[in-house]
XYZ file of C-alpha atoms in Angstrom:
574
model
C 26.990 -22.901 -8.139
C 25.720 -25.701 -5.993
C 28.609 -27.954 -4.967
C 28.652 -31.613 -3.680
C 28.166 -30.415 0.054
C 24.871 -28.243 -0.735
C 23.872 -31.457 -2.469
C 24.274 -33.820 -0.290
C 21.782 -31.507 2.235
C 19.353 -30.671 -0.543
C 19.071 -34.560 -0.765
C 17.833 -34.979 2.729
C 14.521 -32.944 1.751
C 11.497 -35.042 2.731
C 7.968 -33.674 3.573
C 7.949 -36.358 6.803
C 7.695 -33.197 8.714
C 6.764 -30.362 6.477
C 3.181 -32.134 5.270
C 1.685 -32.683 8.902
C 2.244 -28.899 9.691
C 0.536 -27.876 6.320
C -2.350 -30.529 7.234
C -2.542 -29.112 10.434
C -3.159 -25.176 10.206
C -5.454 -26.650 6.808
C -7.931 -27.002 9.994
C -6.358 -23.992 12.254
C -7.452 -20.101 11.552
C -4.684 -17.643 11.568
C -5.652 -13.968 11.766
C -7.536 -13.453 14.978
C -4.359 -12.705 17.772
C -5.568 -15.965 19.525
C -5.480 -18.101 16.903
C -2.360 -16.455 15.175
C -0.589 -17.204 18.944
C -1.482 -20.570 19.158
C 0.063 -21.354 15.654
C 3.180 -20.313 16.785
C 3.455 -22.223 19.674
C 2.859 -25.127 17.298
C 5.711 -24.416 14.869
C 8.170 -24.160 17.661
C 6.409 -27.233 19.402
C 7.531 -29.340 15.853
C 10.789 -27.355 15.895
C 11.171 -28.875 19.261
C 9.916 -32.146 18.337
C 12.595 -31.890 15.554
C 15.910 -31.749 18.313
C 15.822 -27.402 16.528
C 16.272 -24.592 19.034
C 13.873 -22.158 18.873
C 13.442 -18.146 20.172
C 9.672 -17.106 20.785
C 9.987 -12.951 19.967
C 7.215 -11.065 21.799
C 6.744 -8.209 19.240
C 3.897 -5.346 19.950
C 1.704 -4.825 17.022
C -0.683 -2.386 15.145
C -3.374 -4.384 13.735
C -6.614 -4.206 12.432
C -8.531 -7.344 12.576
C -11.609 -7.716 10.296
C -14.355 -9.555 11.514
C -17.681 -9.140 9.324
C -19.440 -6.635 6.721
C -22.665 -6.193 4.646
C -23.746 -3.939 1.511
C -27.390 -3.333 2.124
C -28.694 -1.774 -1.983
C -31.497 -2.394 -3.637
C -33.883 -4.124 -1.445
C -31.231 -7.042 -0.295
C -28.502 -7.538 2.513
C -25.453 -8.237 0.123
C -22.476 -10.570 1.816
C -18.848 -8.730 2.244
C -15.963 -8.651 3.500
C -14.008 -5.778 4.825
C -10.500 -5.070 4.117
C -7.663 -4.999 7.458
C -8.078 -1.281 7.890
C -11.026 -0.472 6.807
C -12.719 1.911 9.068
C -15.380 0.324 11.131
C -18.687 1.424 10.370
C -21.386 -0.942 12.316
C -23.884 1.150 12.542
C -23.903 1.705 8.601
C -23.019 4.787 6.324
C -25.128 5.551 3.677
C -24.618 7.043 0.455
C -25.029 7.815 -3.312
C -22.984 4.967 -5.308
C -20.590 6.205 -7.953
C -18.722 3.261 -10.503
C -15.222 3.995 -11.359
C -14.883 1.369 -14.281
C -11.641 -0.508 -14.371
C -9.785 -3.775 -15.528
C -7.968 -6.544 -14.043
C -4.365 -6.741 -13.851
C -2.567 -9.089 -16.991
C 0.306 -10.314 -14.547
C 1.202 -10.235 -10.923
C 3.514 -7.610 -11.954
C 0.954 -5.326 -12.356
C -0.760 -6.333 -9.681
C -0.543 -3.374 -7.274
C 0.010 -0.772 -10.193
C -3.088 1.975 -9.577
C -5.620 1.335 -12.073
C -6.555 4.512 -14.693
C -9.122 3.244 -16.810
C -11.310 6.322 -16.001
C -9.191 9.614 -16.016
C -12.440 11.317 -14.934
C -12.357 9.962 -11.483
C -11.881 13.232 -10.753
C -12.810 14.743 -7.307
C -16.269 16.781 -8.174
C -17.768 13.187 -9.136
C -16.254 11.099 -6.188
C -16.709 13.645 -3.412
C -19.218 12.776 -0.952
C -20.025 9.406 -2.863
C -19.568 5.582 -2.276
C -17.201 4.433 -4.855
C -17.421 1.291 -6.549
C -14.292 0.517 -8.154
C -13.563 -2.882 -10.095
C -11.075 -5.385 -8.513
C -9.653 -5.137 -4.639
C -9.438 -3.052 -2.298
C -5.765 -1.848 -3.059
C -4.022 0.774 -0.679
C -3.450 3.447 -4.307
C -6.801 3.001 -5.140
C -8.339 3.516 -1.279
C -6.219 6.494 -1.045
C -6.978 8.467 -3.915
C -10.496 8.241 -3.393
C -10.410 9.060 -0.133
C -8.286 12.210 -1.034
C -10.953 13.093 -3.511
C -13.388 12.814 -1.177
C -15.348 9.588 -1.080
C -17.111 8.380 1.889
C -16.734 4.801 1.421
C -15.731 2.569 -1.207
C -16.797 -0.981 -2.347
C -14.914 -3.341 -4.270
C -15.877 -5.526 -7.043
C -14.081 -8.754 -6.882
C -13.739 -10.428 -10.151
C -15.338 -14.255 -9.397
C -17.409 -15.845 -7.790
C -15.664 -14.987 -3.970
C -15.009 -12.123 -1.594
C -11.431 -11.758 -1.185
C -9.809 -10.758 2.457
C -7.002 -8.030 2.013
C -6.145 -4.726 3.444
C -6.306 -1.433 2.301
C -3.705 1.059 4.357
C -0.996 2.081 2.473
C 1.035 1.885 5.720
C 3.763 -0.264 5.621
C 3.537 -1.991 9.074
C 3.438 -0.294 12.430
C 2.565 3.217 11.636
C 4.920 6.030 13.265
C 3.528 9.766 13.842
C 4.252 10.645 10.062
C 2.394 7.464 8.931
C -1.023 8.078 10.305
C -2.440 10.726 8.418
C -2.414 8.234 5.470
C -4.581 5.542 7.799
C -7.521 4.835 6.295
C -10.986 7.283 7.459
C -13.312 5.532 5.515
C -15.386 2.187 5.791
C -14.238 0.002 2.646
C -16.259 -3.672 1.964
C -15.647 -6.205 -0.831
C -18.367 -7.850 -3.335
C -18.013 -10.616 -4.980
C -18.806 -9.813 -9.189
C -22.257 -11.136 -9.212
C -23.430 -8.610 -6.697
C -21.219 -5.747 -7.333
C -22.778 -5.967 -10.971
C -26.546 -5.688 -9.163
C -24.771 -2.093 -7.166
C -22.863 -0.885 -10.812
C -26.446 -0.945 -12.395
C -28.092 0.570 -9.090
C -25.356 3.184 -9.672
C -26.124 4.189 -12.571
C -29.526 4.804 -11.901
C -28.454 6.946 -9.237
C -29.179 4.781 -6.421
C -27.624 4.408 -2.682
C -26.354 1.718 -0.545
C -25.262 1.532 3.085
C -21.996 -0.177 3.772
C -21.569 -1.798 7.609
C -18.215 -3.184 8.684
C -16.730 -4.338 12.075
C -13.034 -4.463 12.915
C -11.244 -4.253 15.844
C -7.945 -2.025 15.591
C -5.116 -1.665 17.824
C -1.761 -3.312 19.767
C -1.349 -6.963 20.103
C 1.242 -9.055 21.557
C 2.368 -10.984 18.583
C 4.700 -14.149 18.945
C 7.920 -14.316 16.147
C 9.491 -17.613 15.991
C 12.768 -17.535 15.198
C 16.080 -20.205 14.570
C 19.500 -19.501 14.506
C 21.358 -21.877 12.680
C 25.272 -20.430 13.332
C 27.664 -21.052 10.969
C 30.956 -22.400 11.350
C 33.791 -19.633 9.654
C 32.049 -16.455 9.129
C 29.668 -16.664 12.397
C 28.177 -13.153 12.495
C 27.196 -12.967 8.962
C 23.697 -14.277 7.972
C 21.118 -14.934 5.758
C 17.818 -14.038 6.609
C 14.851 -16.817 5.150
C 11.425 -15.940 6.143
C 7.481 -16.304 5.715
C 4.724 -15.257 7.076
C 2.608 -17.599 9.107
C -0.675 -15.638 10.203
C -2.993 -16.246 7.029
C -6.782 -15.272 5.971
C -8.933 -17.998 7.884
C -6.742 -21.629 7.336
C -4.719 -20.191 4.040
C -2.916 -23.649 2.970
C -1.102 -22.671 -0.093
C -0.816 -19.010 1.320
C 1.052 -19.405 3.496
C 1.128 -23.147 5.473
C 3.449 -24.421 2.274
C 5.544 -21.735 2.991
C 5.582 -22.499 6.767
C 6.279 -25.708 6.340
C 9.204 -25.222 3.776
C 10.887 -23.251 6.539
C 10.496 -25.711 9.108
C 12.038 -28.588 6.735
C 14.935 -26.293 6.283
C 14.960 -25.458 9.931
C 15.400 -29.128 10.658
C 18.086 -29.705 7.410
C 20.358 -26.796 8.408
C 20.464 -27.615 12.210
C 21.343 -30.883 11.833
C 24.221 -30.170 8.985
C 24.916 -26.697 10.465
C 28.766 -28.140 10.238
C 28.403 -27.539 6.505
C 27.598 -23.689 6.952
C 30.150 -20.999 6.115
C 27.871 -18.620 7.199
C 25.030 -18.195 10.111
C 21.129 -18.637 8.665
C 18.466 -16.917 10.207
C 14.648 -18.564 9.367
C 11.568 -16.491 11.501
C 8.133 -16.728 10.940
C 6.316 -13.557 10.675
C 3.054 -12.747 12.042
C 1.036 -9.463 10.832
C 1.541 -9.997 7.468
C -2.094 -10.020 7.067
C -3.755 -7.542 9.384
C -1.012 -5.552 9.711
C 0.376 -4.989 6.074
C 3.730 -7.030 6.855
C 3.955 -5.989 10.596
C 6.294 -8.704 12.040
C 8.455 -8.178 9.223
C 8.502 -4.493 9.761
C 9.371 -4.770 13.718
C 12.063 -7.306 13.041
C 13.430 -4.565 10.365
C 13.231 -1.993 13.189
C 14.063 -3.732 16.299
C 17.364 -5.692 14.784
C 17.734 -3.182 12.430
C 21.636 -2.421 12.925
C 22.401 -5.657 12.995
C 20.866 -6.453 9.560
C 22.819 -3.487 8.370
C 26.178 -4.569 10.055
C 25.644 -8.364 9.140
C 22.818 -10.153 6.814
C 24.254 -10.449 3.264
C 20.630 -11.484 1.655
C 17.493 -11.550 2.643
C 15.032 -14.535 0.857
C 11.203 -14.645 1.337
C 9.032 -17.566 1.544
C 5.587 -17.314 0.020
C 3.124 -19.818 -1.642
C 5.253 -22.793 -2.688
C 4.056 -25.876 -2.989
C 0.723 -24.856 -4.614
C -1.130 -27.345 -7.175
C -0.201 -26.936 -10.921
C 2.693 -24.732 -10.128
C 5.121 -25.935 -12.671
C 6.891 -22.680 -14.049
C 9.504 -20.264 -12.392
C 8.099 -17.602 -14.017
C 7.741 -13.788 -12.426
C 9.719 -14.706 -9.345
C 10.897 -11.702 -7.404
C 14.196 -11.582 -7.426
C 16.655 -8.065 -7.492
C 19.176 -7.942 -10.449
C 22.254 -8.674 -8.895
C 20.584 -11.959 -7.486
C 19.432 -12.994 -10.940
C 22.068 -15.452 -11.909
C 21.952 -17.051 -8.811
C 18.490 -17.630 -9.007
C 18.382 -18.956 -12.717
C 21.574 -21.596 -11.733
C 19.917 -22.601 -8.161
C 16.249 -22.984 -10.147
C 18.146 -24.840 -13.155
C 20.290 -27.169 -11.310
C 17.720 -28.426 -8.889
C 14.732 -28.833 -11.149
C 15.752 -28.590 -14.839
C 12.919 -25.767 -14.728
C 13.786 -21.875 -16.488
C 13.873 -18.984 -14.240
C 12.474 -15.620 -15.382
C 13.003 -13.218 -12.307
C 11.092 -9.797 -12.270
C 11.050 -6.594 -10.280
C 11.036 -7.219 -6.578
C 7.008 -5.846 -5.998
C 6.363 -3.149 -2.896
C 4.923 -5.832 -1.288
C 5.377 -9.301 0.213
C 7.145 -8.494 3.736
C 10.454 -6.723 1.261
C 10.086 -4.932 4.799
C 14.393 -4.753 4.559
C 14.322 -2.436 1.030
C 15.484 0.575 3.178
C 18.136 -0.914 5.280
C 19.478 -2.133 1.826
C 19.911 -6.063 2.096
C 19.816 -7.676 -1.529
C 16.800 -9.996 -1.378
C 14.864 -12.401 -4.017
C 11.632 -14.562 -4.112
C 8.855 -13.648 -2.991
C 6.311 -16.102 -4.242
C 7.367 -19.415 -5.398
C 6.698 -21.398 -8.212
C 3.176 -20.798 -10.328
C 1.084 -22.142 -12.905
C 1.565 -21.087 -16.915
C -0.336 -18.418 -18.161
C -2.169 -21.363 -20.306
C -2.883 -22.999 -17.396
C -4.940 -20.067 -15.742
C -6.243 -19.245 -19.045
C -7.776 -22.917 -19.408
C -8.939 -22.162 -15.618
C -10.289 -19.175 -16.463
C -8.567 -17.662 -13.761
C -7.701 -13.928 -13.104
C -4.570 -12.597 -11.643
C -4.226 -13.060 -7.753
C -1.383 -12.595 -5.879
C -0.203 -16.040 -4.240
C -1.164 -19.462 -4.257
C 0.434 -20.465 -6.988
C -1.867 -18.654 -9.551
C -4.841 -20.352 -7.537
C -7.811 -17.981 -7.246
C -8.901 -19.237 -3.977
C -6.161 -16.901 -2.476
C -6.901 -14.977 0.283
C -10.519 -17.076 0.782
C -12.054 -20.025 2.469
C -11.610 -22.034 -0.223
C -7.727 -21.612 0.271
C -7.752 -25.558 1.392
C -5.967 -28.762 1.181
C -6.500 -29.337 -2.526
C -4.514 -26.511 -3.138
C -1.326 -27.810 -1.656
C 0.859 -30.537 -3.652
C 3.290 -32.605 -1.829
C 5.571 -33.156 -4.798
C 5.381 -29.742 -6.137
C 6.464 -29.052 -2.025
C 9.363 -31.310 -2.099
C 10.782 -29.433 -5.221
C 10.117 -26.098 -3.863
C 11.844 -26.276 -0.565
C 14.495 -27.704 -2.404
C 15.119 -24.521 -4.272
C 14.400 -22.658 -1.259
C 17.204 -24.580 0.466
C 19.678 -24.560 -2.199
C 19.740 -21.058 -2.640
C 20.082 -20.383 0.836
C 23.023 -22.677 1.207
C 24.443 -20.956 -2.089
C 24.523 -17.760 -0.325
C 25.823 -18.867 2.870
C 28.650 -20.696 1.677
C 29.982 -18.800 -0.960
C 33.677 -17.729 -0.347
C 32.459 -14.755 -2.108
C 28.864 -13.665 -1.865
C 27.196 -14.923 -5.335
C 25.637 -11.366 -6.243
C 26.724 -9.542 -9.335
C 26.312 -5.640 -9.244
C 27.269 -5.590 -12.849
C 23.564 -6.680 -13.637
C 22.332 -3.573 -11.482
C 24.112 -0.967 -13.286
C 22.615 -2.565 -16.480
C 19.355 -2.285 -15.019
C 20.068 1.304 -14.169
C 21.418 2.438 -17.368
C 17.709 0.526 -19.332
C 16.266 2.438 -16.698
C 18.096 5.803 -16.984
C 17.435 5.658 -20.920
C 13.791 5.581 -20.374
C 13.937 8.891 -18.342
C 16.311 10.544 -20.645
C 13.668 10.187 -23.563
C 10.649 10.871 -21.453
C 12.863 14.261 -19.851
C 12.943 15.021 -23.856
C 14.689 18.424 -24.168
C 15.192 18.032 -19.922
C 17.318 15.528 -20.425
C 20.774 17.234 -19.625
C 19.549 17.066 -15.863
C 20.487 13.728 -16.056
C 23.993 14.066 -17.018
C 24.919 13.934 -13.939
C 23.728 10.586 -13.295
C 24.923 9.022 -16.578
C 28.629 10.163 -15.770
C 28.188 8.922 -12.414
C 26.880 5.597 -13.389
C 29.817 5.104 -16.575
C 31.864 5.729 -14.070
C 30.658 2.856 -11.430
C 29.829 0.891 -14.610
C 33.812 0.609 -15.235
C 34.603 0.343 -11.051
C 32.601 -2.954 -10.997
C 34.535 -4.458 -14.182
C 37.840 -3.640 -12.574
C 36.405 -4.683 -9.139
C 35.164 -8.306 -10.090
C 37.968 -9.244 -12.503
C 39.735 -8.412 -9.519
C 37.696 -11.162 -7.223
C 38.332 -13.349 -10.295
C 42.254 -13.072 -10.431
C 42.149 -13.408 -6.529
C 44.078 -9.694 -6.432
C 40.970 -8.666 -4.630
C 41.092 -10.593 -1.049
C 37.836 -12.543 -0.673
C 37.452 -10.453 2.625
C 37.453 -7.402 1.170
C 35.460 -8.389 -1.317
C 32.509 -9.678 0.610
C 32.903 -6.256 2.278
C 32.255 -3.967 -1.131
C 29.740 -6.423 -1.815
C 27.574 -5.843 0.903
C 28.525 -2.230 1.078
C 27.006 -1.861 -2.364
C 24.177 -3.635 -1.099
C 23.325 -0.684 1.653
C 23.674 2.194 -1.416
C 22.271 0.703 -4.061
C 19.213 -1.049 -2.908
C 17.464 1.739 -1.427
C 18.610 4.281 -4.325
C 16.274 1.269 -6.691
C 13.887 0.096 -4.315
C 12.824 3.528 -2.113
C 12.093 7.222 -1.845
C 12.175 7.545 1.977
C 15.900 7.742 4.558
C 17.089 4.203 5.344
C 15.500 2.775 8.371
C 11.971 3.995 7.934
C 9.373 2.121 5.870
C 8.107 3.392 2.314
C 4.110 2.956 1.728
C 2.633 -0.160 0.287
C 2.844 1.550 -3.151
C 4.321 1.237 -6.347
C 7.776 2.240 -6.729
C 9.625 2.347 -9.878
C 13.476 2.032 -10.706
C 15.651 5.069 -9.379
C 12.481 6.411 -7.970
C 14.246 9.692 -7.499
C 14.227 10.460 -11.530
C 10.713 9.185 -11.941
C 9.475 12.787 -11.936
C 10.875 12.498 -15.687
C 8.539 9.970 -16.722
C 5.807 13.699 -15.655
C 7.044 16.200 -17.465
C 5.299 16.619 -20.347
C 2.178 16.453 -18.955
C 2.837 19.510 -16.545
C 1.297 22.824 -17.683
C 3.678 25.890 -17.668
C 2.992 26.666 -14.036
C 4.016 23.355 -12.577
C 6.792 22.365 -15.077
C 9.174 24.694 -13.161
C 8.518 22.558 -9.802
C 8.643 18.862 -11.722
C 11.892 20.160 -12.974
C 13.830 21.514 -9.630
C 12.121 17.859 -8.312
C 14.370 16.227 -11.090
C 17.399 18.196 -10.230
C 17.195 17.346 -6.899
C 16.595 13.329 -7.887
C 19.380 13.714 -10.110
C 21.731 15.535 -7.686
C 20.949 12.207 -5.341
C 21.301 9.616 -7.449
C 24.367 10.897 -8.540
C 26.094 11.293 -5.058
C 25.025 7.074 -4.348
C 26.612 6.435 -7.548
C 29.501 8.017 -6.545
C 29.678 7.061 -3.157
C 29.484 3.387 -4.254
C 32.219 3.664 -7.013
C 34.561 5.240 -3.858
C 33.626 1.807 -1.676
C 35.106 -0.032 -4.755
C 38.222 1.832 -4.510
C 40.082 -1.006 -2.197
C-alpha cells in the first residue's frame, strides 16, 4: 500500500513546526469571530514562514456565539454554560423543573444516539416545564423537548465540568427550510454536582430560572486553504481538513489537529513532485458555533467541483492527544476500510478497527457523495478511561477535558503527534497516488446486504417490500466482482476505472449516509445504514391506523434504494 516514495515523505515528519503552533493557540481563544480571525492569520503566517502558498477564503457565516449563563434554584446562583444556539434569555425564564432520567453513552459510537431511558417523556409532563435531562445538550434531545413543549432545558454534565457544545440540529448555515428546526428555547449546562442539587429540587416540585447570553448572526469568517497540485492527474484531489476555531484554547481539540495539517502542508509542498494527484488541506472555522459551518460553505460554494473532482475526503480531529495509543472506533466508510487498516498497520504496527462514519465531525461532503474516513484520531483503551474513571466524550483522545478550559497543554503529546500525522500523511499520499483509487466497493455491498438482513427480519411478514432491493443489490454484488477482477487483469483501463470508482462514490454514499437530495445538508442527527428502509426497523410498533403509512414509507424507500442500486450496477457496465 505505501511504497518507497510515500516513505521516503512520511520520513520527513518532525514536529519542528507543528509543536510551536499547538503551544501557541494553548494560550490563544478560538470561538469569539476576533479571536477565531486572528488564528488564521497565524496559520497562514507559519504557512508563509514555511516557503507554502496559502488562499485566505472570506466565507459569510451563521453563528451563534455563547458568552455566559446561570441556573438560579434553590436559594443559590448555579455556574453554566450555554450551548451555541441556545436561545438567549438574559433577563431569565422561570419555570417548574421536570428530570428526564437518562444514562451516558458506552462508546463514542453512541454518542449522539437520542437517549430513551424514560419512554414517559411524553408531552403532558414536559409541556410548559424546564427539563433536566442527564448528559449534554445534544441537538435530538433539544428538539424533542422542545416539540413537546418545554420551555427550557438544563443539562446535567456527568463530572466535575460544564461542557461548551451546541444544540441546533442544523447542519451549518441554515437555508429557509432549516429554520423552523432553530432552537426557541434558552438551554444551559450543569456540571453533576449541581444538577444533582436541581434533580432533587425537581422532585419536590420546585422552579429555577435559567439566564443565558449569546450573540447570533453573520460573520466574516477567514478559511485557509493550500493547494498542493499534483503532477499527472492535476484536477483530481484529495480533500484533508480540520477545524481550527475551538472552545476557549482547545489544545488536543483541535490545535493537534491544526498543527498536523500544517506539517503536511509543509511535507507535500516541498515533495509535491511525488504527487499523482492534487491535495487540498483548509482549515475550517465554525465548527464550533456554527455546527460545522466552514465545512458546510466550502461543501456549497465549491460544491461542483468536489462532485466533478475530489476522490476522498479525510478529516482531521484530536490527534496527538495524551495516552492515545489504540486505533480503535476511527471513522472510516467501508470501502475505505482496508486502506485504513494497511496505512494504520504499516506506519505504527498499531490495529485498526474502523466504525460508522458519525453525523457529525464536519462529514459536511455526505450528500455530494465523496468517500471519506477519520474523523477523530487515535484514543485511549477502554481500560485506560476506565482506570481514569472517565466517561465518553467526543474528542481529545478519550480526555474528558474536551470541550473545557481544562483542554490544555498536558493534553497534547509530541510523540503520540509525530505518529499521528504520520498516518494522516500516509493515507493521504496513498490516495493520491494510487494508479487506481485504493477504495473497494465490494466491502459496501457487504455492509448493505448485513444491513438489508436486519430490515428484512424487523419488516417480519413486510419483508417482500424489500425484494426489490435484494435483487438489485445481488445484482451490483456480482457487477463489482466482474468490475475489479477486471482492474486486476488490467482489461479494465485504469482511467476508466478511477471513473466508476468515483461514480460509485456520488450514488452510493448518499444512498448510506443521507435522507435529503444531494447538495443540501441533512440535520446533525443520527442516521442509520440505507436510511431509506429504516422505517422497517418501526413497524411493529405501529398500531393498525399508522401501519398502512410506515408501509407505503417503506415502499417508497425500497423503490429508491433500488433505482441507486441499479443505477450504479449500469456505471459498471464499461
Amino acid at each position: 500500500m505505501l511504497d518507497s516514495t510515500i516513505r521516503q515523505v512520511v520520513d520527513q515528519v518532525n514536529a519542528d513546526a507543528a509543536w510551536p503552533l499547538v503551544e501557541a493557540f494553548s494560550t490563544m481563544p478560538r470561538w469569539k469571530p476576533e479571536d477565531v480571525e486572528a488564528s488564521a492569520h497565524d496559520i497562514a503566517r507559519r504557512l508563509k514562514d514555511l516557503g507554502v502558498p496559502v488562499d485566505l477564503l472570506e466565507a459569510n457565516l451563521y453563528l451563534s456565539i455563547p458568552y455566559e449563563a446561570s441556573v438560579e434554584a434553590g436559594g443559590e446562583t448555579l455556574a453554566s454554560k450555554p450551548p451555541a444556539y441556545s436561545v438567549s434569555c438574559p433577563e431569565g425564564l422561570t419555570g417548574v423543573l421536570h428530570h428526564i432520567p437518562g444514562t451516558l453513552s458506552a462508546n463514542v459510537s453512541s454518542f449522539y444516539e437520542k437517549n430513551r431511558d424514560e419512554a414517559a417523556a411524553a408531552a403532558d409532563r414536559i409541556r410548559g416545564k424546564i427539563v433536566l435531562t442527564d448528559g449534554f445538550a445534544s441537538p435530538n434531545k433539544v428538539l424533542e423537548f422542545q416539540e413537546k413543549g418545554a420551555i427550557g432545558v438544563i443539562a446535567v454534565n456527568p463530572g466535575v465540568d460544564r461542557h461548551w457544545g451546541i444544540c441546533s440540529s442544523i447542519w451549518g448555515t441554515p437555508d429557509l427550510d432549516d429554520l423552523p428546526r432553530k432552537p426557541a428555547i434558552p438551554v444551559a449546562v450543569v456540571n453533576n454536582a449541581d444538577g444533582h442539587k436541581l434533580i432533587a429540587l425537581a422532585k419536590a416540585g420546585g422552579s429555577a430560572t435559567i439566564r443565558t447570553r449569546l450573540e447570533e448572526g453573520w460573520f466574516k469568517s477567514l478559511v485557509p486553504v493550500v493547494n498542493v497540485t499534483g503532477a499527472i492527474e492535476r484536477e483530481k484531489f484529495v480533500l484533508l481538513a480540520g477545524h481550527y476555531d475551538s472552545w476557549d484554547v482547545g489544545v488536543g481539540d483541535n490545535a493537534t489537529g491544526d498543527a498536523a495539517l500544517l506539517e503536511i502542508a509543509r511535507l507535500l509542498w516541498h515533495n509535491k513532485d511525488k504527487l499523482r494527484r492534487s491535495v487540498r488541506i483548509a482549515w475550517w472555522p465554525g465548527h464550533s458555533t456554527g455546527r460545522y459551518a466552514g465545512s458546510a460553505w466550502f461543501a456549497d460554494e465549491f460544491a461542483l467541483d468536489l462532485d466533478e473532482n475530489c476522490v476522498a475526503q479525510i478529516n482531521c480531529d484530536s490527534p496527538g492527544c495524551r495516552w492515545a495509543d489504540v486505533y480503535e472506533n476511527v471513522a472510516c466508510m467501508s470501502e475505505a476500510t482496508d486502506l485504513c487498516k494497511s496505512v494504520v498497520q504499516e506506519l505504527t504496527g498499531l490495529h485498526f478497527e474502523g466504525e460508522r462514519p458519525l453525523r457529525a465531525g464536519d462529514y459536511s461532503f455526505n450528500n455530494i457523495g465523496l468517500s471519506s474516513f477519520f474523523m477523530l484520531s487515535s484514543t485511549m483503551t477502554v481500560e485506560k478511561r476506565q482506570q481514569m474513571s472517565y466517561y465518553t466524550v467526543g474528542g481529545c483522545g478519550g480526555n474528558i477535558a474536551w470541550h473545557t478550559e481544562n483542554d490544555l497543554m498536558d493534553i497534547a503529546d509530541r510523540d503520540i503527534l509525530i505518529r499521528d500525522i504520520k498516518v494522516y500523511l500516509g493515507a493521504v499520499m496513498a490516495v493520491a497516488n494510487a494508479k487506481v483509487l485504493p477504495f473497494d466497493w465490494r466491502a459496501t455491498t457487504a455492509e448493505f446486504a448485513a444491513t438489508l438482513e436486519k430490515y428484512r427480519t424487523a419488516a417480519a411478514e413486510d419483508a417482500g417490500l424489500l425484494k426489490p432491493v435484494t435483487t438489485a443489490l445481488s445484482a451490483l454484488s456480482q457487477a463489482l466482482d466482474g468490475f475489479y477482477a477486471g482492474v486486476s487483469d488490467g482489461s479494465v483501463p485504469e482511467a476508466d476505472a478511477n471513473a466508476a470508482i468515483q461514480g460509485l462514490a456520488r450514488i452510493l454514499v448518499p444512498l448510506n449516509y443521507t435522507r435529503g437530495p444531494r447538495f443540501t445538508h441533512d440535520p446533525a442527527l443520527p442516521v442509520p445504514g440505507l436510511p431509506a428502509l429504516s422505517v422497517a426497523t418501526e413497524l411493529a410498533s405501529h398500531a393498525p391506523e399508522t401501519r398502512g403509512f410506515a408501509r407505503t414509507q417503506l415502499i417508497r424507500g425500497s423503490n429508491r434504494t433500488a433505482a441507486a442500486l441499479r443505477q450504479a450496477s449500469r456505471l459498471l457496465n464499461l
